[in-house]
PDB file of C-alpha atoms and ligand atoms in Angstrom:
ATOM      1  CA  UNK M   1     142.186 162.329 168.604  1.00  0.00           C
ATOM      2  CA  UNK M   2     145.505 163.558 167.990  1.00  0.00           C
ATOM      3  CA  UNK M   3     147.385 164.365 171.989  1.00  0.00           C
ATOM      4  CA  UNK M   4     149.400 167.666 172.187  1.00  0.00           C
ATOM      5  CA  UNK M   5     152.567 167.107 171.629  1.00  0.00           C
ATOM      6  CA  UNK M   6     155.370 167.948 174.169  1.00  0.00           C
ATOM      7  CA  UNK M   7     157.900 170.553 173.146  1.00  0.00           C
ATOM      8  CA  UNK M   8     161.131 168.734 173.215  1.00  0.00           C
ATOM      9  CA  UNK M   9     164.519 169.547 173.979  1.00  0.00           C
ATOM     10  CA  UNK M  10     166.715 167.197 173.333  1.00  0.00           C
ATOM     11  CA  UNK M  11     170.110 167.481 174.910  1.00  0.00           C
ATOM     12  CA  UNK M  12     173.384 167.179 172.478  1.00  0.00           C
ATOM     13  CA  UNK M  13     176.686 165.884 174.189  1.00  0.00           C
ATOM     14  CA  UNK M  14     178.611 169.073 175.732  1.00  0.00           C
ATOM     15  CA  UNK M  15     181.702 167.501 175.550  1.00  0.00           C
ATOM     16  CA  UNK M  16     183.256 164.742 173.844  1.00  0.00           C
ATOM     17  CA  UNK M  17     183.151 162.216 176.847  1.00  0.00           C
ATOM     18  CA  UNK M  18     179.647 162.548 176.516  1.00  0.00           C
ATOM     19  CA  UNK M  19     178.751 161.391 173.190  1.00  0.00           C
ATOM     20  CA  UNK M  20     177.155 157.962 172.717  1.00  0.00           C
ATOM     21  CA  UNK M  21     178.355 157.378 169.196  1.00  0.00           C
ATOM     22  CA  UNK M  22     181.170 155.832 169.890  1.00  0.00           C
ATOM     23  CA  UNK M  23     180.161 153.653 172.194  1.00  0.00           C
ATOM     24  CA  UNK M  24     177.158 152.547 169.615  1.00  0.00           C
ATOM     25  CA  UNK M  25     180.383 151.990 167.055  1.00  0.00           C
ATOM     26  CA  UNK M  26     182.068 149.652 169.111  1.00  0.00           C
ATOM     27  CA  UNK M  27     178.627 147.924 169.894  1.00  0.00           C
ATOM     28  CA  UNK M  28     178.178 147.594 166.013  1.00  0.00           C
ATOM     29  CA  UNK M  29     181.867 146.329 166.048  1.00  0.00           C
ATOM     30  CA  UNK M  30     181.200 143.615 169.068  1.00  0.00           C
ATOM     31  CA  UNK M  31     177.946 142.475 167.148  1.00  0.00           C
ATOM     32  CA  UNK M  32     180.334 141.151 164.158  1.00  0.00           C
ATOM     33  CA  UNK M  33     179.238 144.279 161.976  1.00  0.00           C
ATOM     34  CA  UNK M  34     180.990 146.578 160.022  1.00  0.00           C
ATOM     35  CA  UNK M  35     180.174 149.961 160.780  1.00  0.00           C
ATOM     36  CA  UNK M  36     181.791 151.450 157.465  1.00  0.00           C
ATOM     37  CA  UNK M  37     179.260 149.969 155.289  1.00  0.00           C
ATOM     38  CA  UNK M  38     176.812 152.355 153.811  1.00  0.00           C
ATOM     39  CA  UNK M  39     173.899 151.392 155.317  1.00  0.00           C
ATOM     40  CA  UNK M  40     175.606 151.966 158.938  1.00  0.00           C
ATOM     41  CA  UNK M  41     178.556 154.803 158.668  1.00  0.00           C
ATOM     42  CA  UNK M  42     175.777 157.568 160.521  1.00  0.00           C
ATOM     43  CA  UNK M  43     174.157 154.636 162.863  1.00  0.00           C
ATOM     44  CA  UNK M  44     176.142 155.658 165.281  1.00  0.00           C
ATOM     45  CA  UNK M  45     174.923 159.306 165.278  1.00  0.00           C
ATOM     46  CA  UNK M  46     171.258 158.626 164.962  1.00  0.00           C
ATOM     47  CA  UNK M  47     171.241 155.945 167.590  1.00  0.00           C
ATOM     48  CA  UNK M  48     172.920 158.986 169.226  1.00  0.00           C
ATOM     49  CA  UNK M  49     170.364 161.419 168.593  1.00  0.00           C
ATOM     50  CA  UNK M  50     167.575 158.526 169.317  1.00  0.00           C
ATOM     51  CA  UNK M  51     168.159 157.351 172.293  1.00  0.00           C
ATOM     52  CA  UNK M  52     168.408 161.224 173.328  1.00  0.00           C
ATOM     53  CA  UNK M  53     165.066 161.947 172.054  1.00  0.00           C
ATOM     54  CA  UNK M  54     163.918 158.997 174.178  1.00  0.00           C
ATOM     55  CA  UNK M  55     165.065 159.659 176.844  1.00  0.00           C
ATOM     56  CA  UNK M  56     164.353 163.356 177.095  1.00  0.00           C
ATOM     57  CA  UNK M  57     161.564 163.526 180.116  1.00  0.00           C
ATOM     58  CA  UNK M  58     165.058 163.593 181.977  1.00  0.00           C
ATOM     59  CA  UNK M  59     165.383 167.214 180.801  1.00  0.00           C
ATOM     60  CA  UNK M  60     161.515 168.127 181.404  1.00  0.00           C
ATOM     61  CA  UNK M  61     160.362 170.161 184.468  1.00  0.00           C
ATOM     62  CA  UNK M  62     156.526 169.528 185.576  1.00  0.00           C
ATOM     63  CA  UNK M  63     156.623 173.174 186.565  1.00  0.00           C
ATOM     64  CA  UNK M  64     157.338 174.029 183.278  1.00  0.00           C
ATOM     65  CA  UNK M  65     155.232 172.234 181.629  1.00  0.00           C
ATOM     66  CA  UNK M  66     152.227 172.713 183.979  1.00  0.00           C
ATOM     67  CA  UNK M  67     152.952 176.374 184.711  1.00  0.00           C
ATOM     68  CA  UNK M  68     149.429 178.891 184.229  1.00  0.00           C
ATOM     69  CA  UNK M  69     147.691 175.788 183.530  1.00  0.00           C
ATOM     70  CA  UNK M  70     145.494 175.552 186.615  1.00  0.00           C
ATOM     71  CA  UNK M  71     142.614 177.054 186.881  1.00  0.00           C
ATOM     72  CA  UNK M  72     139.715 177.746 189.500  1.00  0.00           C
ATOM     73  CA  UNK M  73     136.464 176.546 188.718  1.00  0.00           C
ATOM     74  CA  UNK M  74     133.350 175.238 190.347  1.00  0.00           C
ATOM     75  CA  UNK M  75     133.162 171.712 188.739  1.00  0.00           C
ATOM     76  CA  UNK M  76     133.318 168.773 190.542  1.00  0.00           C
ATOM     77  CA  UNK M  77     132.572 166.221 187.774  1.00  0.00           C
ATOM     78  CA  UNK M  78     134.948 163.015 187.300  1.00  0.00           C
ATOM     79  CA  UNK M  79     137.696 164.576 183.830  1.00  0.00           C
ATOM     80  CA  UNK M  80     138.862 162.068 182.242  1.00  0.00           C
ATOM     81  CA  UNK M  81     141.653 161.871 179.379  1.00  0.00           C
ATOM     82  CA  UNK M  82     141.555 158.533 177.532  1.00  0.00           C
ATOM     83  CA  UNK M  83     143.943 156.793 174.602  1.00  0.00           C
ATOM     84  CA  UNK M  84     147.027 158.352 175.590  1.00  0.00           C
ATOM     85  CA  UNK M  85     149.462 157.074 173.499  1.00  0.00           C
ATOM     86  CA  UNK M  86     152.964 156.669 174.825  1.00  0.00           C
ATOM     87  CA  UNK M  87     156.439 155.197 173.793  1.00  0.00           C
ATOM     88  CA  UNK M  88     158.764 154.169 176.172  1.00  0.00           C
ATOM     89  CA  UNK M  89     161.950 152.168 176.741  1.00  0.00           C
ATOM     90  CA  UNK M  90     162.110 149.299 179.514  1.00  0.00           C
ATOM     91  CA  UNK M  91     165.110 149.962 182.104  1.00  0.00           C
ATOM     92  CA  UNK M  92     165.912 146.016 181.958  1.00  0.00           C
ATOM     93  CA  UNK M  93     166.534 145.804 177.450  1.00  0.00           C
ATOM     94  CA  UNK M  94     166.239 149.006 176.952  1.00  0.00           C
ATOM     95  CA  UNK M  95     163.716 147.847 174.187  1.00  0.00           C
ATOM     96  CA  UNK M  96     160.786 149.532 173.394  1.00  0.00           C
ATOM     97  CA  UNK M  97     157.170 149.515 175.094  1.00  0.00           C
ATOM     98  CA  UNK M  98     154.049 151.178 173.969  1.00  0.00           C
ATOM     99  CA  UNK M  99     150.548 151.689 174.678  1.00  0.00           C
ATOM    100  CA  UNK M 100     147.703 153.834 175.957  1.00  0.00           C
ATOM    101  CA  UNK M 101     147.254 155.375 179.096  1.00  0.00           C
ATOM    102  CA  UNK M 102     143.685 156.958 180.712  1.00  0.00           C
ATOM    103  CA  UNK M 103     143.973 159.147 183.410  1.00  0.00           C
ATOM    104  CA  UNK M 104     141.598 160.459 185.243  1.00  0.00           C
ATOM    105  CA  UNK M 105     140.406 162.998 187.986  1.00  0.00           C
ATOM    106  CA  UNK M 106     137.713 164.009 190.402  1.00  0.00           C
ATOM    107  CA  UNK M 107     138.800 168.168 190.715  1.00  0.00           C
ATOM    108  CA  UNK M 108     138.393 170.079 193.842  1.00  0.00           C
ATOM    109  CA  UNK M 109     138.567 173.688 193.038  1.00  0.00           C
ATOM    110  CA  UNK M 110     141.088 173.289 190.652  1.00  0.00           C
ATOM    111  CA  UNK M 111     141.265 172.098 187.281  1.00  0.00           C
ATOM    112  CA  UNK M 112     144.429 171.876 184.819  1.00  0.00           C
ATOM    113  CA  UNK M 113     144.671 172.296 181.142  1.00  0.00           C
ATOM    114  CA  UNK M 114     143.740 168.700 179.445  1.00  0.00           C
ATOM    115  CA  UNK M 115     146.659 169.023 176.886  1.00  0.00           C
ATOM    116  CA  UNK M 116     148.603 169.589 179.954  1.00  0.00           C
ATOM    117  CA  UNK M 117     147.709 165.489 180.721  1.00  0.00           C
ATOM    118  CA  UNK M 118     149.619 163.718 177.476  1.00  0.00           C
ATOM    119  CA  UNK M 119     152.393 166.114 178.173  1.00  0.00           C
ATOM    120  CA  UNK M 120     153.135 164.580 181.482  1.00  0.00           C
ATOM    121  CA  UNK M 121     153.038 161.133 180.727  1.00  0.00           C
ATOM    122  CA  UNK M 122     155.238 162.384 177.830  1.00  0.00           C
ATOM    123  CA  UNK M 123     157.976 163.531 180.463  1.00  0.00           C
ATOM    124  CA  UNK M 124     157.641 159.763 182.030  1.00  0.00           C
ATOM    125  CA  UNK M 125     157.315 157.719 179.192  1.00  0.00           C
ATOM    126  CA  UNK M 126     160.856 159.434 177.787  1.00  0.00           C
ATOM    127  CA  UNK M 127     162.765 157.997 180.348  1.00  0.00           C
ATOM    128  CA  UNK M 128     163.613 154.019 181.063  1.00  0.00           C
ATOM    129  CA  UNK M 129     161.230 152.943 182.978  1.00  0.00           C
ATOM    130  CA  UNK M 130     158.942 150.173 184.357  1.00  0.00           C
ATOM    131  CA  UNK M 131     155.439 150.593 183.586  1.00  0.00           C
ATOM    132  CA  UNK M 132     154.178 150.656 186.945  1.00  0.00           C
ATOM    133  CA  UNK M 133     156.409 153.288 188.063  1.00  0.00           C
ATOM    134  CA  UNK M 134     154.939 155.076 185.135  1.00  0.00           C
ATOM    135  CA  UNK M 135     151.810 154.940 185.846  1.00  0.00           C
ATOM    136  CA  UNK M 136     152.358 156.026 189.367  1.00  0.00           C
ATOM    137  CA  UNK M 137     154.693 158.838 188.536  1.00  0.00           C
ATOM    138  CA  UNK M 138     151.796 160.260 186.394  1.00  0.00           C
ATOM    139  CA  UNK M 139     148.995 159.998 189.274  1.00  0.00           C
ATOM    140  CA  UNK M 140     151.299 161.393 191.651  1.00  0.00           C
ATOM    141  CA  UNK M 141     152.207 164.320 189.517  1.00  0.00           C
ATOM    142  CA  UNK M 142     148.977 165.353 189.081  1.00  0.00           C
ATOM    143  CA  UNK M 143     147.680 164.424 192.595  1.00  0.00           C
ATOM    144  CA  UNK M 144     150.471 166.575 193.903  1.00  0.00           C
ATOM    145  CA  UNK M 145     150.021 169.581 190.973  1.00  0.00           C
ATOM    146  CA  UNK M 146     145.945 169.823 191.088  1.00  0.00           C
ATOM    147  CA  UNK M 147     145.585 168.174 194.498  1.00  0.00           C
ATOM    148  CA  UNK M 148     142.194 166.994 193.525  1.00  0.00           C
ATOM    149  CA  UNK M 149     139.809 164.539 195.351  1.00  0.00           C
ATOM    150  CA  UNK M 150     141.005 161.110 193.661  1.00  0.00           C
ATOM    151  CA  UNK M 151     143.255 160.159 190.251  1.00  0.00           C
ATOM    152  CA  UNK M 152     142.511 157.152 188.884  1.00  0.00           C
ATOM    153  CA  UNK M 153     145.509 156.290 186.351  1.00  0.00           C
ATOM    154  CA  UNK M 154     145.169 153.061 183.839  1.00  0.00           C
ATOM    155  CA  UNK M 155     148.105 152.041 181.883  1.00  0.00           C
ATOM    156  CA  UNK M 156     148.150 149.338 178.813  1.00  0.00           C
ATOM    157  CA  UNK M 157     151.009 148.428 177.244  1.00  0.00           C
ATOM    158  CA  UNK M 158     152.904 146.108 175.238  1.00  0.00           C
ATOM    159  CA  UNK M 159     156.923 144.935 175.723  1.00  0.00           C
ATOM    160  CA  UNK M 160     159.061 144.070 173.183  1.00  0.00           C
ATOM    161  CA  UNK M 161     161.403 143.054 175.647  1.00  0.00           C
ATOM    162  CA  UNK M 162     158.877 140.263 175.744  1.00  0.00           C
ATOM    163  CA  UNK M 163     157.584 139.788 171.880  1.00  0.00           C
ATOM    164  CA  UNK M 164     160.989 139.939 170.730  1.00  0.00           C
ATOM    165  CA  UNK M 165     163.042 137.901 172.408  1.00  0.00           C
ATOM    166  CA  UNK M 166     162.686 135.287 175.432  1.00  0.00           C
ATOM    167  CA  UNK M 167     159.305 134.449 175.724  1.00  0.00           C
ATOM    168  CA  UNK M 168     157.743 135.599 172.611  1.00  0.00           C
ATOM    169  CA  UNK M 169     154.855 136.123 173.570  1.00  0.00           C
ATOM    170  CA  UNK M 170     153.265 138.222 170.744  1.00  0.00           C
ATOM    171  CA  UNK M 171     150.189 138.534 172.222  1.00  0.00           C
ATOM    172  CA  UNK M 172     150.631 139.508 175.863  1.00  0.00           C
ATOM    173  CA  UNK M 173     149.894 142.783 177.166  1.00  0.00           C
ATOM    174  CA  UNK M 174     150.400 144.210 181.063  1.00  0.00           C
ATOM    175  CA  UNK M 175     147.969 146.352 182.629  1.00  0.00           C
ATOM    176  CA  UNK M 176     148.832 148.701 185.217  1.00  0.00           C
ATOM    177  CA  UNK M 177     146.836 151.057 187.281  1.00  0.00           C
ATOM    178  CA  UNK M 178     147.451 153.664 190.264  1.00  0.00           C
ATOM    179  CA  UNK M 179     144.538 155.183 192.205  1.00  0.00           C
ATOM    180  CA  UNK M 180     144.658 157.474 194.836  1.00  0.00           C
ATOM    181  CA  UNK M 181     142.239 159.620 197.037  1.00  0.00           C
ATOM    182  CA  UNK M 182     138.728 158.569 196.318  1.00  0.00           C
ATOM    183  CA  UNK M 183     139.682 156.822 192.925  1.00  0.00           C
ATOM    184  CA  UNK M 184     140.901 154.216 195.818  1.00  0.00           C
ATOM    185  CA  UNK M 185     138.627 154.864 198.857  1.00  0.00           C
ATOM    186  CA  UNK M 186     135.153 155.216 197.314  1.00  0.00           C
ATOM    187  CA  UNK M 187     133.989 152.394 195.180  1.00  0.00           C
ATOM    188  CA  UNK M 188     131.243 154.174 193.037  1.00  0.00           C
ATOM    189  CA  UNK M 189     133.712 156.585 192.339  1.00  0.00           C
ATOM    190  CA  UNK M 190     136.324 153.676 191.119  1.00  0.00           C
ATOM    191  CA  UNK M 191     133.233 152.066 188.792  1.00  0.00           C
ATOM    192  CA  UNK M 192     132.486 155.571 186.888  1.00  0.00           C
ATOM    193  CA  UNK M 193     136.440 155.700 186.275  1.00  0.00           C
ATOM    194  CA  UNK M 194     136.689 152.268 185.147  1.00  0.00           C
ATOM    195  CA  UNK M 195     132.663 152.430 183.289  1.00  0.00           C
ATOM    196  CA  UNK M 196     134.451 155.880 181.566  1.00  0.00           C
ATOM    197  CA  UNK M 197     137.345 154.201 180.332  1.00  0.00           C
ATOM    198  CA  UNK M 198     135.488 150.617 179.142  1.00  0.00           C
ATOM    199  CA  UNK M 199     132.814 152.964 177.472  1.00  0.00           C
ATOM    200  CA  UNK M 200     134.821 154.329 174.666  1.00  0.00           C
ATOM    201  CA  UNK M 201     137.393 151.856 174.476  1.00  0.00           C
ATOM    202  CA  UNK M 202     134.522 149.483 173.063  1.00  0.00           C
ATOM    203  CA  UNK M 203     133.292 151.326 170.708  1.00  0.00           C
ATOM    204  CA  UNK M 204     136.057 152.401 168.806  1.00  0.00           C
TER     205      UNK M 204
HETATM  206 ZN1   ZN E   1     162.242 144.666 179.321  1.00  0.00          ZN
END
């Protein structure tokens, strides 16, 4: 299934003090590189432009993005969203980590749009981060936006901050979760998160 994909603005340097080529230039220069050579005279502007796009969910307002989306209805079954995919950078490298996210709910009057769900782990993943403040930005968002009964938030990811370099471990993958209300409190209602998210998960 292919998410919704946020609308992105991606914010271009204002004023010359603000532009990051340069600095990427004299990076290239530092690493022994010569950054007139063909293959790296525009590096410097599309590491520019990159790193923007990454880092984006800076720019993104979760009143914006979740504005009309809410809606009152009488369902009071567990939603879940599963296979999120998400790309984000690590605030210690600065090097990529990926993975999938499932996020769930147990509504209480109130329901919000599902595409509404990938676009706010979107606005966290864009951003350096660690993955469990991720994951827990994303539950508390929509804990404090639908103010349901329990979010139950499941984040798997991979580093390459750790398969690249250091460690290499290619292997190794983190799991992070956050779970609030009765997602935390009530145990049957922690096992049909966790049953809903192993269910699929195996059979694909
Ligand atoms: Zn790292």
């Amino acid at each position: 299934m292919k998410s919704n994909k946020a609308i992105v603005k991606v914010m271009t340097p204002k004023s010359k003090e603000q532009e990051i080529s340069p600095l990427i230039h004299e990076i290239l220069v530092r690493l022994g590189e010569d950054p007139a050579r063909d293959g790296l005279s525009r590096t410097p502007e599309r590491v520019d432009k990159a790193l923007r796009f990454l880092t984006s969910g800076y720019q993104m307002d979760p009143e914006k993005i979740l504005n009309g989306a809410l809606y009152d209805v009488k369902y009071d079954e567990m939603v879940v969203v599963k296979d999120i995919e998400f790309f984000s950078l690590c605030e210690h490298h600065m090097l990529p980590f990926h993975g999938k996210m499932h996020v769930a709910y147990l509504p209480d009057k109130k329901v919000i749009g599902l595409s509404k769900i990938p676009r706010i782990v979107d606005m966290f993943a864009r951003r350096l981060q660690i993955q469990e403040r991720l994951t827990q930005e994303v539950a508390n968002t929509l804990q404090e936006a639908v103010h349901p009964l329990g979010v139950g938030v499941i984040c798997e990811a991979r580093h390459f901050c750790m398969m690249m370099r250091g460690v290499e471990k290619q292997h190794s993958g983190a799991m992070t979760s956050a779970m609030l209300g009765a997602c935390r409190d009530r145990k049957d209602t922690r096992d049909e998160f966790l049953s809903l998210v192993n269910h699929r998960s195996n059979g694909s």
